[in-house]
PDB file of N, CA, C and O in Angstrom:
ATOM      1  N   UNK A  25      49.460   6.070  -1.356  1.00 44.00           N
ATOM      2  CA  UNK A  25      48.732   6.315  -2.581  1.00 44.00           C
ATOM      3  C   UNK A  25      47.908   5.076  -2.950  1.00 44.00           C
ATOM      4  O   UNK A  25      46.827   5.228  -3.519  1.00 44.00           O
ATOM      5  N   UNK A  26      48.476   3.591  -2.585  1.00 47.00           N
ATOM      6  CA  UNK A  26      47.597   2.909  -2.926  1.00 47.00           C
ATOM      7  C   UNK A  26      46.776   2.768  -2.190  1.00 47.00           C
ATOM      8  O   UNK A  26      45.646   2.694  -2.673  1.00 47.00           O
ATOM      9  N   UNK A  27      46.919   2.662  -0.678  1.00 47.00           N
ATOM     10  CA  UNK A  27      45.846   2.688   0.290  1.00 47.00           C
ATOM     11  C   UNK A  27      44.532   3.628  -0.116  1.00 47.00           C
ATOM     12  O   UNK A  27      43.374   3.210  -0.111  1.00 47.00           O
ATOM     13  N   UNK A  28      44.847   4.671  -0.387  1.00 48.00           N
ATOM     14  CA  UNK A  28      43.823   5.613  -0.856  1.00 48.00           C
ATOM     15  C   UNK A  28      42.861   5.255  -1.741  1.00 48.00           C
ATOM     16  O   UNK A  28      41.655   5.193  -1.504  1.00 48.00           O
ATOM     17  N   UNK A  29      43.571   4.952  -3.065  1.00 47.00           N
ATOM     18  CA  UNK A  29      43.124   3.771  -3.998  1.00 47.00           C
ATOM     19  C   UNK A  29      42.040   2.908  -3.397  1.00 47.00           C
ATOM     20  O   UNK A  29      40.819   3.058  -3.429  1.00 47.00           O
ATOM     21  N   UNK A  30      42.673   2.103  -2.923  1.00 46.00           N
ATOM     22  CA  UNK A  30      41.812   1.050  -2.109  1.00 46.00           C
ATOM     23  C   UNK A  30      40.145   1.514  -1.275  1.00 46.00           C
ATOM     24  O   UNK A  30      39.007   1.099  -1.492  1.00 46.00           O
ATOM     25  N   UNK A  31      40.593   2.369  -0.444  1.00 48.00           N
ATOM     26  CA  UNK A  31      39.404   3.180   0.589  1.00 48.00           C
ATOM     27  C   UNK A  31      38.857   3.739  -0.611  1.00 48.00           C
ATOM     28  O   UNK A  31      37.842   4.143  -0.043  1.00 48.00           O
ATOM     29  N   UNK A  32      38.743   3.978  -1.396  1.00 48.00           N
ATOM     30  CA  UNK A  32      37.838   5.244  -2.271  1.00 48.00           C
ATOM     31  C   UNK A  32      37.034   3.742  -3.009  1.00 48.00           C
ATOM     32  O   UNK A  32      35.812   3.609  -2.953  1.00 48.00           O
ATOM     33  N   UNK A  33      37.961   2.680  -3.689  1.00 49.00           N
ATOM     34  CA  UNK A  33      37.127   1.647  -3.908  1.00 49.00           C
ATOM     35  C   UNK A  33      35.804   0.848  -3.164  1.00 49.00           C
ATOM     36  O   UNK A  33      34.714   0.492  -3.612  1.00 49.00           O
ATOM     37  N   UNK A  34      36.430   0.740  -1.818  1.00 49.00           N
ATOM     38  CA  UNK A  34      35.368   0.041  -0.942  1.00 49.00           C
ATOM     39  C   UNK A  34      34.663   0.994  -1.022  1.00 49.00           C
ATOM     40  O   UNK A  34      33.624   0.805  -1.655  1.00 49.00           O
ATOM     41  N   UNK A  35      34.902   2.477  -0.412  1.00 51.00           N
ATOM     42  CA  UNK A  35      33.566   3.279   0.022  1.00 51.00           C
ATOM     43  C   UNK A  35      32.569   3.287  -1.131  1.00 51.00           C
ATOM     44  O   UNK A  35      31.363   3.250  -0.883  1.00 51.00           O
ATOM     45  N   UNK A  36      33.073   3.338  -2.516  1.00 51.00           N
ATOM     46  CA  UNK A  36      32.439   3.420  -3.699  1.00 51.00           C
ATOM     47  C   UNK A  36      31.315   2.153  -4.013  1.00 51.00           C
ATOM     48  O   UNK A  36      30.255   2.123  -4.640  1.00 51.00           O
ATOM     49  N   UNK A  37      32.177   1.025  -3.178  1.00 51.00           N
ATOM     50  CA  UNK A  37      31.294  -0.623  -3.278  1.00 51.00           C
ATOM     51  C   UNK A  37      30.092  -0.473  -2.616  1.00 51.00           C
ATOM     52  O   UNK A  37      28.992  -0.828  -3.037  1.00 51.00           O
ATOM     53  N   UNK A  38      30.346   0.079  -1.541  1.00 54.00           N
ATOM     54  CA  UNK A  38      29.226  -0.261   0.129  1.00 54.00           C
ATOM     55  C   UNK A  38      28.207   1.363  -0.697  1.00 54.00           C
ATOM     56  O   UNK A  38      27.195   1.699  -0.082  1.00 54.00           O
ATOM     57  N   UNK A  39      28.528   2.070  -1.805  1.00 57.00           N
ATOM     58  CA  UNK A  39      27.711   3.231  -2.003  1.00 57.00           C
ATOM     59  C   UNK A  39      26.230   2.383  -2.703  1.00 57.00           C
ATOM     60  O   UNK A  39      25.011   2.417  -2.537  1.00 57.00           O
ATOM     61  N   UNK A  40      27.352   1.554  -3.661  1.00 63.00           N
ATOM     62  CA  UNK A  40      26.547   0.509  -4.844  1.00 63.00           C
ATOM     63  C   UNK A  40      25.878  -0.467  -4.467  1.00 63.00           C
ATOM     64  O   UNK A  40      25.009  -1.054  -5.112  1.00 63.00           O
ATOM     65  N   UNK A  41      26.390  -0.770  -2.998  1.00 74.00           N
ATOM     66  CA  UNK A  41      25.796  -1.775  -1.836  1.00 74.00           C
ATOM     67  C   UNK A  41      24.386  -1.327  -1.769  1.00 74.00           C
ATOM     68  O   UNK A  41      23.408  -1.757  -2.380  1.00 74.00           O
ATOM     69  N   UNK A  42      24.471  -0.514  -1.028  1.00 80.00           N
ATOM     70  CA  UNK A  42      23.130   0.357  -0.268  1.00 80.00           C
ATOM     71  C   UNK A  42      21.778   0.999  -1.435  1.00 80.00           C
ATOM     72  O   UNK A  42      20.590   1.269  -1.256  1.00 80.00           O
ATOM     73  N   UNK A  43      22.828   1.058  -2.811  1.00 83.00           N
ATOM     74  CA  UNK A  43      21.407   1.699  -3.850  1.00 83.00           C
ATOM     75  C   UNK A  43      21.376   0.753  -4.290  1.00 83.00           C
ATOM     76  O   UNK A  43      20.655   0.729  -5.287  1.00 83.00           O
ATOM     77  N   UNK A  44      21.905  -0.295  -4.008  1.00 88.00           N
ATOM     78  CA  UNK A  44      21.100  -1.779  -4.897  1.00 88.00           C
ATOM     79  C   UNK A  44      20.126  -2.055  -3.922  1.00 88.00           C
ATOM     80  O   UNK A  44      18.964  -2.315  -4.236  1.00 88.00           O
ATOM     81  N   UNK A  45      20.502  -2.017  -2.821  1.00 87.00           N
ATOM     82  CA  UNK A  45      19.181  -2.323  -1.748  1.00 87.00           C
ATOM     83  C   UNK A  45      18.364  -1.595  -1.809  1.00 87.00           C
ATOM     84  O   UNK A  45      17.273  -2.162  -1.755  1.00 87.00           O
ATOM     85  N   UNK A  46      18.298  -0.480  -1.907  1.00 89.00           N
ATOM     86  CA  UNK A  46      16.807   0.430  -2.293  1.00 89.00           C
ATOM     87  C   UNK A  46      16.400   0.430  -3.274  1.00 89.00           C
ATOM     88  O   UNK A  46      15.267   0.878  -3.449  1.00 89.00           O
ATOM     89  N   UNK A  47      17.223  -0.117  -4.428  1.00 89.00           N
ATOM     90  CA  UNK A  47      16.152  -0.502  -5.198  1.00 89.00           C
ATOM     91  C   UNK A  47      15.575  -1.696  -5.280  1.00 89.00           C
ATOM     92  O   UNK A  47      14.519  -1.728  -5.912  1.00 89.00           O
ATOM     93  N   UNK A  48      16.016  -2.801  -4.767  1.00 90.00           N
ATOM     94  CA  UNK A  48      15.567  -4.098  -4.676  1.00 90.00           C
ATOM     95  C   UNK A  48      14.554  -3.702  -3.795  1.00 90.00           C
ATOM     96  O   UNK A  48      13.541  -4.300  -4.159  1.00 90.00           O
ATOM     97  N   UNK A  49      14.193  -2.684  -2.383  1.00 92.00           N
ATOM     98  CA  UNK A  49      13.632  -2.719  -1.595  1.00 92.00           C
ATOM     99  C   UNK A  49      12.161  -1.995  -2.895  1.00 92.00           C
ATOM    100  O   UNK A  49      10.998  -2.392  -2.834  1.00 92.00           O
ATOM    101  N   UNK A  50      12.548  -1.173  -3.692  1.00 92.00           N
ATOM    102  CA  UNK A  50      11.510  -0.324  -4.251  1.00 92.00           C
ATOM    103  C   UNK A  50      10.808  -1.152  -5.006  1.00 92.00           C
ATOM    104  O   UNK A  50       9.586  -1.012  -5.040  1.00 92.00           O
ATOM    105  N   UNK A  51      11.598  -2.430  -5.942  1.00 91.00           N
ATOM    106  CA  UNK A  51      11.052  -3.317  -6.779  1.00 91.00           C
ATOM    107  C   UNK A  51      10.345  -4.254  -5.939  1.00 91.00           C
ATOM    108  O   UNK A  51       9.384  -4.852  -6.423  1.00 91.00           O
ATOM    109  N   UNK A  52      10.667  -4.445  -4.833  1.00 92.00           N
ATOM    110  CA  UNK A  52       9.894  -5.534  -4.182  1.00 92.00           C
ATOM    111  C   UNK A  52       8.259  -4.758  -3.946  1.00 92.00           C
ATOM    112  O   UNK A  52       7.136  -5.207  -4.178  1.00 92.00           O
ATOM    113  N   UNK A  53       8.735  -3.337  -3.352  1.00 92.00           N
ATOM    114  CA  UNK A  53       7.110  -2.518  -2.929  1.00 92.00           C
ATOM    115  C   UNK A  53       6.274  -2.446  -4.499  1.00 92.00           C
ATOM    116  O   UNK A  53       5.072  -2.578  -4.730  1.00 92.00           O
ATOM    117  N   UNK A  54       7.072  -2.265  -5.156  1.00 94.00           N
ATOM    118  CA  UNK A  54       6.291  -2.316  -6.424  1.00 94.00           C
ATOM    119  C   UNK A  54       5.600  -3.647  -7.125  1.00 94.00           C
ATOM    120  O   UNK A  54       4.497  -3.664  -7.672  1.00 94.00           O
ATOM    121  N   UNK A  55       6.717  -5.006  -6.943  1.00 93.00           N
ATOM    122  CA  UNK A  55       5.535  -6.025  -7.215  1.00 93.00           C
ATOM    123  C   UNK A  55       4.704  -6.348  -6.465  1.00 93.00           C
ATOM    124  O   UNK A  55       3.675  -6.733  -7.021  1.00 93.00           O
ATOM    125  N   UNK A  56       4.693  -6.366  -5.063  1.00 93.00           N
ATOM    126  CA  UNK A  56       3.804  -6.520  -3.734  1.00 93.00           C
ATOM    127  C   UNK A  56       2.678  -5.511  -4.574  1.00 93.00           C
ATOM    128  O   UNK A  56       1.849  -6.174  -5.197  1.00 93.00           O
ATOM    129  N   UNK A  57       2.537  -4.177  -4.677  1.00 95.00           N
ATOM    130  CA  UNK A  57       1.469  -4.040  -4.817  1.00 95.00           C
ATOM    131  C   UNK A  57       0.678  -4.199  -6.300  1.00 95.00           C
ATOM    132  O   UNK A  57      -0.397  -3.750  -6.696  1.00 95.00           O
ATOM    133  N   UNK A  58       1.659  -5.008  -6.906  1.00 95.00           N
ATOM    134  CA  UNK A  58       0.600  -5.523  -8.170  1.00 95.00           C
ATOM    135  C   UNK A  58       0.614  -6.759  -8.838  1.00 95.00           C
ATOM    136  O   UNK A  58       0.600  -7.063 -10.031  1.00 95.00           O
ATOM    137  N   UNK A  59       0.663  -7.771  -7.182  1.00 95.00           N
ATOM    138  CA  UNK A  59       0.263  -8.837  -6.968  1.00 95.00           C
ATOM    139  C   UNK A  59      -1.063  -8.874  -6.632  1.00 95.00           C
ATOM    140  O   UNK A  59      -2.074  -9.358  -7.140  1.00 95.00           O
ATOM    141  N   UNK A  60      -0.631  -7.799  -4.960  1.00 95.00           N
ATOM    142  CA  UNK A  60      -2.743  -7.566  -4.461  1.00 95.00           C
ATOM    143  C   UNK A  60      -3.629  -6.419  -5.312  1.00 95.00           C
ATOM    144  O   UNK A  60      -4.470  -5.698  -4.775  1.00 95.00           O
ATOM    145  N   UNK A  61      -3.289  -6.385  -6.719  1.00 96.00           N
ATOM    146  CA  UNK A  61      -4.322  -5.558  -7.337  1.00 96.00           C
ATOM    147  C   UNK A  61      -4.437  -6.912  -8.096  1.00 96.00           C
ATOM    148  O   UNK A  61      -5.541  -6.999  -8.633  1.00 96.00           O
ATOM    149  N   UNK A  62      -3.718  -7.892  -8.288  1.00 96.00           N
ATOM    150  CA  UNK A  62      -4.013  -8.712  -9.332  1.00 96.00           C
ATOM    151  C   UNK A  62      -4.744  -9.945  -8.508  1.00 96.00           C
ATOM    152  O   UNK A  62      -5.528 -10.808  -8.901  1.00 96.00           O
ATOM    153  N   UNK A  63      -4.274  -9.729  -7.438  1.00 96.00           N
ATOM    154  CA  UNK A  63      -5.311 -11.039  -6.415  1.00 96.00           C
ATOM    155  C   UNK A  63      -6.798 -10.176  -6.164  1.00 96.00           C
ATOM    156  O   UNK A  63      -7.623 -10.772  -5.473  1.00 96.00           O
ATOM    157  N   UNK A  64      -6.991  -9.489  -6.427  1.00 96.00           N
ATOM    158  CA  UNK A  64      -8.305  -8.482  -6.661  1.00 96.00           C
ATOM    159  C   UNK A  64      -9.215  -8.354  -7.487  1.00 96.00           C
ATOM    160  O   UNK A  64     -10.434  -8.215  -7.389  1.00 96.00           O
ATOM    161  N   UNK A  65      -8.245  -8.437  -8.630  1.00 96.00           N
ATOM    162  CA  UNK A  65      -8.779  -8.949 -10.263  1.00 96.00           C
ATOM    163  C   UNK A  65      -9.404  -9.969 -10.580  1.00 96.00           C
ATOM    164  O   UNK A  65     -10.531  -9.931 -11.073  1.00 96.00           O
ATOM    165  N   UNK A  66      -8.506 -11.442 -10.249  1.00 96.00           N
ATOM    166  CA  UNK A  66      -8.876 -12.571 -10.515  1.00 96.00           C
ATOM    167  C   UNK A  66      -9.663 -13.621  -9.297  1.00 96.00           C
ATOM    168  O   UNK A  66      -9.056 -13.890  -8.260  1.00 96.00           O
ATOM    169  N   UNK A  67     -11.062 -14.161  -9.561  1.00 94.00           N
ATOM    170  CA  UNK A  67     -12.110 -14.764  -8.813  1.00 94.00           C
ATOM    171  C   UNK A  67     -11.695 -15.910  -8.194  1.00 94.00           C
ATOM    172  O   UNK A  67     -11.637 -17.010  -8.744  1.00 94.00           O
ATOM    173  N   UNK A  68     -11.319 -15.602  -6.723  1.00 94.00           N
ATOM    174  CA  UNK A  68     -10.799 -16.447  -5.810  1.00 94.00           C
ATOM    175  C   UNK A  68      -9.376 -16.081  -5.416  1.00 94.00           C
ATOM    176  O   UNK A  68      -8.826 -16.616  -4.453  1.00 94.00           O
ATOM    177  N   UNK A  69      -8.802 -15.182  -6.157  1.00 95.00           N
ATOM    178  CA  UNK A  69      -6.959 -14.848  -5.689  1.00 95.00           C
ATOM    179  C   UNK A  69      -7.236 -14.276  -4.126  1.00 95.00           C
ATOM    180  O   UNK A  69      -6.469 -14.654  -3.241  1.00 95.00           O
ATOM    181  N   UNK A  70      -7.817 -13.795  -3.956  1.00 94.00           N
ATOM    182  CA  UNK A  70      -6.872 -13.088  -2.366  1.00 94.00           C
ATOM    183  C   UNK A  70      -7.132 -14.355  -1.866  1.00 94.00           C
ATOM    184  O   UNK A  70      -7.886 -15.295  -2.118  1.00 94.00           O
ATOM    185  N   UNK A  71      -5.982 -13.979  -0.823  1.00 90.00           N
ATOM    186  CA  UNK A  71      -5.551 -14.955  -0.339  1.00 90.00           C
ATOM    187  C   UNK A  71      -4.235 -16.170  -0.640  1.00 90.00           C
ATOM    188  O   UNK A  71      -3.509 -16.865   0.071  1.00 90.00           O
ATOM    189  N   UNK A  72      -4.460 -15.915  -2.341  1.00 93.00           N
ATOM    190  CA  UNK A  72      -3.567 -17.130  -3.112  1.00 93.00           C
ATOM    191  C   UNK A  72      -1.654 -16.419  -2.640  1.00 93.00           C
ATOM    192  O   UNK A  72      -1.273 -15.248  -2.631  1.00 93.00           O
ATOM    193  N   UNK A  73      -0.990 -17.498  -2.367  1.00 92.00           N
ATOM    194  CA  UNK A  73       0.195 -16.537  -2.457  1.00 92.00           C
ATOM    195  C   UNK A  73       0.983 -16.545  -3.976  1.00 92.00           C
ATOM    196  O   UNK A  73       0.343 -17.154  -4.833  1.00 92.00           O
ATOM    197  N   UNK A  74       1.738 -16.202  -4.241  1.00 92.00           N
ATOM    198  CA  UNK A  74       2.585 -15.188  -5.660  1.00 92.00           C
ATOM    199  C   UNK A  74       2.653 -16.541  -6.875  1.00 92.00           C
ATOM    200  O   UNK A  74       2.660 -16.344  -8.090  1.00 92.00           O
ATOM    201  N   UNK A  75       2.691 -17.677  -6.327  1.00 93.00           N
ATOM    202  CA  UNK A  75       2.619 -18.951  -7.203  1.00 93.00           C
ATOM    203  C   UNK A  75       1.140 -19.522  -7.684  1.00 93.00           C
ATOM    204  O   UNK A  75       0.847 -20.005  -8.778  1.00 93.00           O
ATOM    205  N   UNK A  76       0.383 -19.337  -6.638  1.00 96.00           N
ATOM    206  CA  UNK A  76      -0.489 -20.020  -7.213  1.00 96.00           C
ATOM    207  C   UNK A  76      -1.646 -18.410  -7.756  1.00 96.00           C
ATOM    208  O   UNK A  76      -2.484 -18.384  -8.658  1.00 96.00           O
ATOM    209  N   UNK A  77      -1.429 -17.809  -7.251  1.00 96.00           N
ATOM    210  CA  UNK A  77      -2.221 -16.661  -8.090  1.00 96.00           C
ATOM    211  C   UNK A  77      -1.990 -16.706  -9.619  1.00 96.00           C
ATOM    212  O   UNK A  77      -2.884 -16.567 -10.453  1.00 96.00           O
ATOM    213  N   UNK A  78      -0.300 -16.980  -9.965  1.00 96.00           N
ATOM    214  CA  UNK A  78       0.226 -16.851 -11.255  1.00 96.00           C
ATOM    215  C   UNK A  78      -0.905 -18.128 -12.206  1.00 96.00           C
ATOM    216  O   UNK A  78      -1.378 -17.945 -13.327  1.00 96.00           O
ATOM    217  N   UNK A  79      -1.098 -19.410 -11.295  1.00 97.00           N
ATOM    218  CA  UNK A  79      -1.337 -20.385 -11.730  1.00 97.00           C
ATOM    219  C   UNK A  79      -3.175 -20.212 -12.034  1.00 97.00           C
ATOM    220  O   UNK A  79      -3.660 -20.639 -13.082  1.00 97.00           O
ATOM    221  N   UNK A  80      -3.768 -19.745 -11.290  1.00 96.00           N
ATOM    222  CA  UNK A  80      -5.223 -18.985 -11.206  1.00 96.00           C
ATOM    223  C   UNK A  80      -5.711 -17.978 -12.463  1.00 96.00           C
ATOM    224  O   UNK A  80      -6.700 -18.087 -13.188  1.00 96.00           O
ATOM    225  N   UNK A  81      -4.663 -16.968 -12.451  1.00 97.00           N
ATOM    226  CA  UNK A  81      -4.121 -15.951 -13.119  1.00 97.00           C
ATOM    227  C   UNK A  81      -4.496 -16.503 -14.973  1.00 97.00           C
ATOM    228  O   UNK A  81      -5.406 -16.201 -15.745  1.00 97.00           O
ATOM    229  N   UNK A  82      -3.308 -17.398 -15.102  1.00 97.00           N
ATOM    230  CA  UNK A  82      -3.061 -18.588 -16.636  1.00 97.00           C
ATOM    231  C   UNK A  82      -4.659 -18.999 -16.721  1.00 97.00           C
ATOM    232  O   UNK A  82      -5.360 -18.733 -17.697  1.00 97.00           O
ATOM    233  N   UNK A  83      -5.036 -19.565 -15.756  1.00 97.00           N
ATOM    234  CA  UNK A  83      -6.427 -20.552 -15.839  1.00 97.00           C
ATOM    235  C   UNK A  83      -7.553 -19.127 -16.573  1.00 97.00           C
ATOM    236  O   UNK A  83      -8.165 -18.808 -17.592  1.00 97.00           O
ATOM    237  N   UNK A  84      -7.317 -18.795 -15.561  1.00 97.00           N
ATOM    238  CA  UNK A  84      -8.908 -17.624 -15.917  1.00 97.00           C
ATOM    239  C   UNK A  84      -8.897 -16.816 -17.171  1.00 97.00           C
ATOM    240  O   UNK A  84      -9.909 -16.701 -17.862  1.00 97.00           O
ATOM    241  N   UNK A  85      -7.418 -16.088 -17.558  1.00 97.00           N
ATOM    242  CA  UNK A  85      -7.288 -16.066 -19.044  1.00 97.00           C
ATOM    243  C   UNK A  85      -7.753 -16.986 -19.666  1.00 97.00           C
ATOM    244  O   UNK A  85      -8.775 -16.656 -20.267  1.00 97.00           O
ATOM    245  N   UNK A  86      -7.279 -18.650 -19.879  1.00 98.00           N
ATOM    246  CA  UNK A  86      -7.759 -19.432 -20.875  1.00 98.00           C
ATOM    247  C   UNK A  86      -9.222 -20.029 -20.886  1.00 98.00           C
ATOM    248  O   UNK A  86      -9.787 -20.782 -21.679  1.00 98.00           O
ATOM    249  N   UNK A  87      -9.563 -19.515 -19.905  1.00 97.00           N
ATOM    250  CA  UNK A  87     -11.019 -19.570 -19.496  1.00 97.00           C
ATOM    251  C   UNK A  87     -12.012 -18.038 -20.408  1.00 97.00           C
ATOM    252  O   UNK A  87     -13.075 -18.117 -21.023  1.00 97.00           O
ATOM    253  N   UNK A  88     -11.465 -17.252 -20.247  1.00 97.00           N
ATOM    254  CA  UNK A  88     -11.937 -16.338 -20.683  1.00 97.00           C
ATOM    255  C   UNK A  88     -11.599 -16.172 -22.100  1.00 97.00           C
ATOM    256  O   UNK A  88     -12.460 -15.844 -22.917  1.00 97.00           O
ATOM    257  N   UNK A  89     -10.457 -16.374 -22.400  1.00 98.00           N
ATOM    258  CA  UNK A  89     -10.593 -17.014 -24.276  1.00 98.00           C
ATOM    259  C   UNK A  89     -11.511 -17.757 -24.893  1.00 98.00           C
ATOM    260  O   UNK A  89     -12.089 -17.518 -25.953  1.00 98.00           O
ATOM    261  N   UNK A  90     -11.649 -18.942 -23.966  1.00 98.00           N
ATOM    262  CA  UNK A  90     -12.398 -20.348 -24.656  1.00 98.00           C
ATOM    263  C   UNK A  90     -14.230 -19.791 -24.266  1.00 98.00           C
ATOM    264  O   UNK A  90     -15.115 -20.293 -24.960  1.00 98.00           O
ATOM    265  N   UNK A  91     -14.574 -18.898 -23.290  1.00 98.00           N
ATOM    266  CA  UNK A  91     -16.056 -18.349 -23.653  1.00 98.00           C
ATOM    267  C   UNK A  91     -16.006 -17.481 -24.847  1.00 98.00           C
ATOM    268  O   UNK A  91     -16.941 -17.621 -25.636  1.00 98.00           O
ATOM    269  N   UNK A  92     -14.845 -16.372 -25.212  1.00 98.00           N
ATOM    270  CA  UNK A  92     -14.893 -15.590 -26.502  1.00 98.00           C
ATOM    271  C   UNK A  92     -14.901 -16.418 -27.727  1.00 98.00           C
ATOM    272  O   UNK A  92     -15.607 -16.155 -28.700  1.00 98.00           O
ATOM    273  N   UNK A  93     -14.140 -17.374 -27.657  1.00 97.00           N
ATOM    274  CA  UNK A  93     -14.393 -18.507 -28.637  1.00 97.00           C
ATOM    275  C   UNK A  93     -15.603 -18.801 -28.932  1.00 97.00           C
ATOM    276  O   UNK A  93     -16.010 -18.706 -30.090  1.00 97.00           O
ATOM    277  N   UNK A  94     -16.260 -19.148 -28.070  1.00 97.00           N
ATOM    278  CA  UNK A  94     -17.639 -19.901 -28.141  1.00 97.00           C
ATOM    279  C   UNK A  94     -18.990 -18.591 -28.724  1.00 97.00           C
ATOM    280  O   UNK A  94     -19.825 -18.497 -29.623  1.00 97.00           O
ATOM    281  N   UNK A  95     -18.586 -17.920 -27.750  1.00 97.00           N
ATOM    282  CA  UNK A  95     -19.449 -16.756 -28.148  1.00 97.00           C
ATOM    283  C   UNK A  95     -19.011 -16.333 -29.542  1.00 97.00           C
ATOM    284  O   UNK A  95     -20.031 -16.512 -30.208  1.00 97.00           O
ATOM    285  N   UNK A  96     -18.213 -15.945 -30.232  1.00 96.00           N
ATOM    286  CA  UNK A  96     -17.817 -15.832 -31.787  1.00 96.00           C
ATOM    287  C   UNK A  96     -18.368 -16.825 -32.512  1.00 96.00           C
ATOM    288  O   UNK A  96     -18.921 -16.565 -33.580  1.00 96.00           O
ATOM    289  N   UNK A  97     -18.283 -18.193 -31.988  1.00 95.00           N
ATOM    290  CA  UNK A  97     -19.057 -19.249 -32.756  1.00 95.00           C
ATOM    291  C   UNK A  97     -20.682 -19.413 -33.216  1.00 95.00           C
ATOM    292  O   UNK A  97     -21.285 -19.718 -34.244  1.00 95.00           O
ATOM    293  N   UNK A  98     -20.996 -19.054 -31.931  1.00 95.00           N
ATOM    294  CA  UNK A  98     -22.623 -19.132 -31.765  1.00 95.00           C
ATOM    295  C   UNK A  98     -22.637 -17.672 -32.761  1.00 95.00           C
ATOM    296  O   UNK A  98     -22.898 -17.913 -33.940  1.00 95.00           O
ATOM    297  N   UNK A  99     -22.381 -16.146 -32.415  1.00 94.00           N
ATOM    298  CA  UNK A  99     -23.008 -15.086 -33.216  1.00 94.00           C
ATOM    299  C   UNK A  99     -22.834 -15.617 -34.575  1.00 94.00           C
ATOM    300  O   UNK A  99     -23.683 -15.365 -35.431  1.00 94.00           O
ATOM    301  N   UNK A 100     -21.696 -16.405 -34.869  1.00 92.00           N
ATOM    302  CA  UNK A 100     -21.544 -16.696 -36.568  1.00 92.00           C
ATOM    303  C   UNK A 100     -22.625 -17.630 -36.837  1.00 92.00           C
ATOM    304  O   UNK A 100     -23.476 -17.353 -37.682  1.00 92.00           O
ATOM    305  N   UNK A 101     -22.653 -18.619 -36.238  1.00 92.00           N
ATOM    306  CA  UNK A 101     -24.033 -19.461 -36.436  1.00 92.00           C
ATOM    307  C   UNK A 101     -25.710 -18.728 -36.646  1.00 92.00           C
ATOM    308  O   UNK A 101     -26.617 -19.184 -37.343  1.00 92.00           O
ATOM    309  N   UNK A 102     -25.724 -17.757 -35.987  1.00 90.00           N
ATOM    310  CA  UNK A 102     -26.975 -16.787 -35.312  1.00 90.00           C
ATOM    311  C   UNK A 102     -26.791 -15.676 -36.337  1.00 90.00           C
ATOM    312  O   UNK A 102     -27.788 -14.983 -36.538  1.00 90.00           O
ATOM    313  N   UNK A 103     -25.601 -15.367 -37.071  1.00 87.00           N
ATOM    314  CA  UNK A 103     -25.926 -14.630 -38.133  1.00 87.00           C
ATOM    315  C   UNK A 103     -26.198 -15.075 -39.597  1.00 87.00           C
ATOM    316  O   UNK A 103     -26.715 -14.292 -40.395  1.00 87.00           O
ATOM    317  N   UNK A 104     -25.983 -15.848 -39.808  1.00 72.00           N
ATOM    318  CA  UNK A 104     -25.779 -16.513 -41.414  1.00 72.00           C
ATOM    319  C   UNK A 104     -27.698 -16.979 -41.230  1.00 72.00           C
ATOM    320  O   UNK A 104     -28.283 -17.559 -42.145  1.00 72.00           O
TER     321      UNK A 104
END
């Protein structure tokens, strides 16, 4: 009776084994492909690998803030 116990545990482990791996395998296919939509996006990423895209990624946002900045500045100047 305890042996039984036991076997129904492992088989139950190696079940939890195998769907953690498919999903780790599914989460991995899923950020892979929206890394290369995002190395697609941003000017100069392909090619970058998963670190420095992130780092490209940060830049070109605060790049693209600091022209909306500017441009808000100038129309306020250009309207008054």
């Amino acid at each position: 009776m305890d042996y039984n116990g036991g076997f129904v545990r492992v088989k139950s482990s190696l079940r939890t084994g195998k769907r953690t791996r498919t999903r780790t395998r599914r989460i991995n296919g899923i950020l892979l492909r929206k890394v290369k939509k995002l190395q697609k996006l941003i000017p100069g990423g392909r090619g970058l690998n998963a670190d420095r895209l992130f780092d490209h990624t940060a830049n070109y946002i605060m790049h693209l803030k600091l022209q909306v900045d500017v441009l808000q500045a100038l129309s306020d100047v250009y309207r008054s």
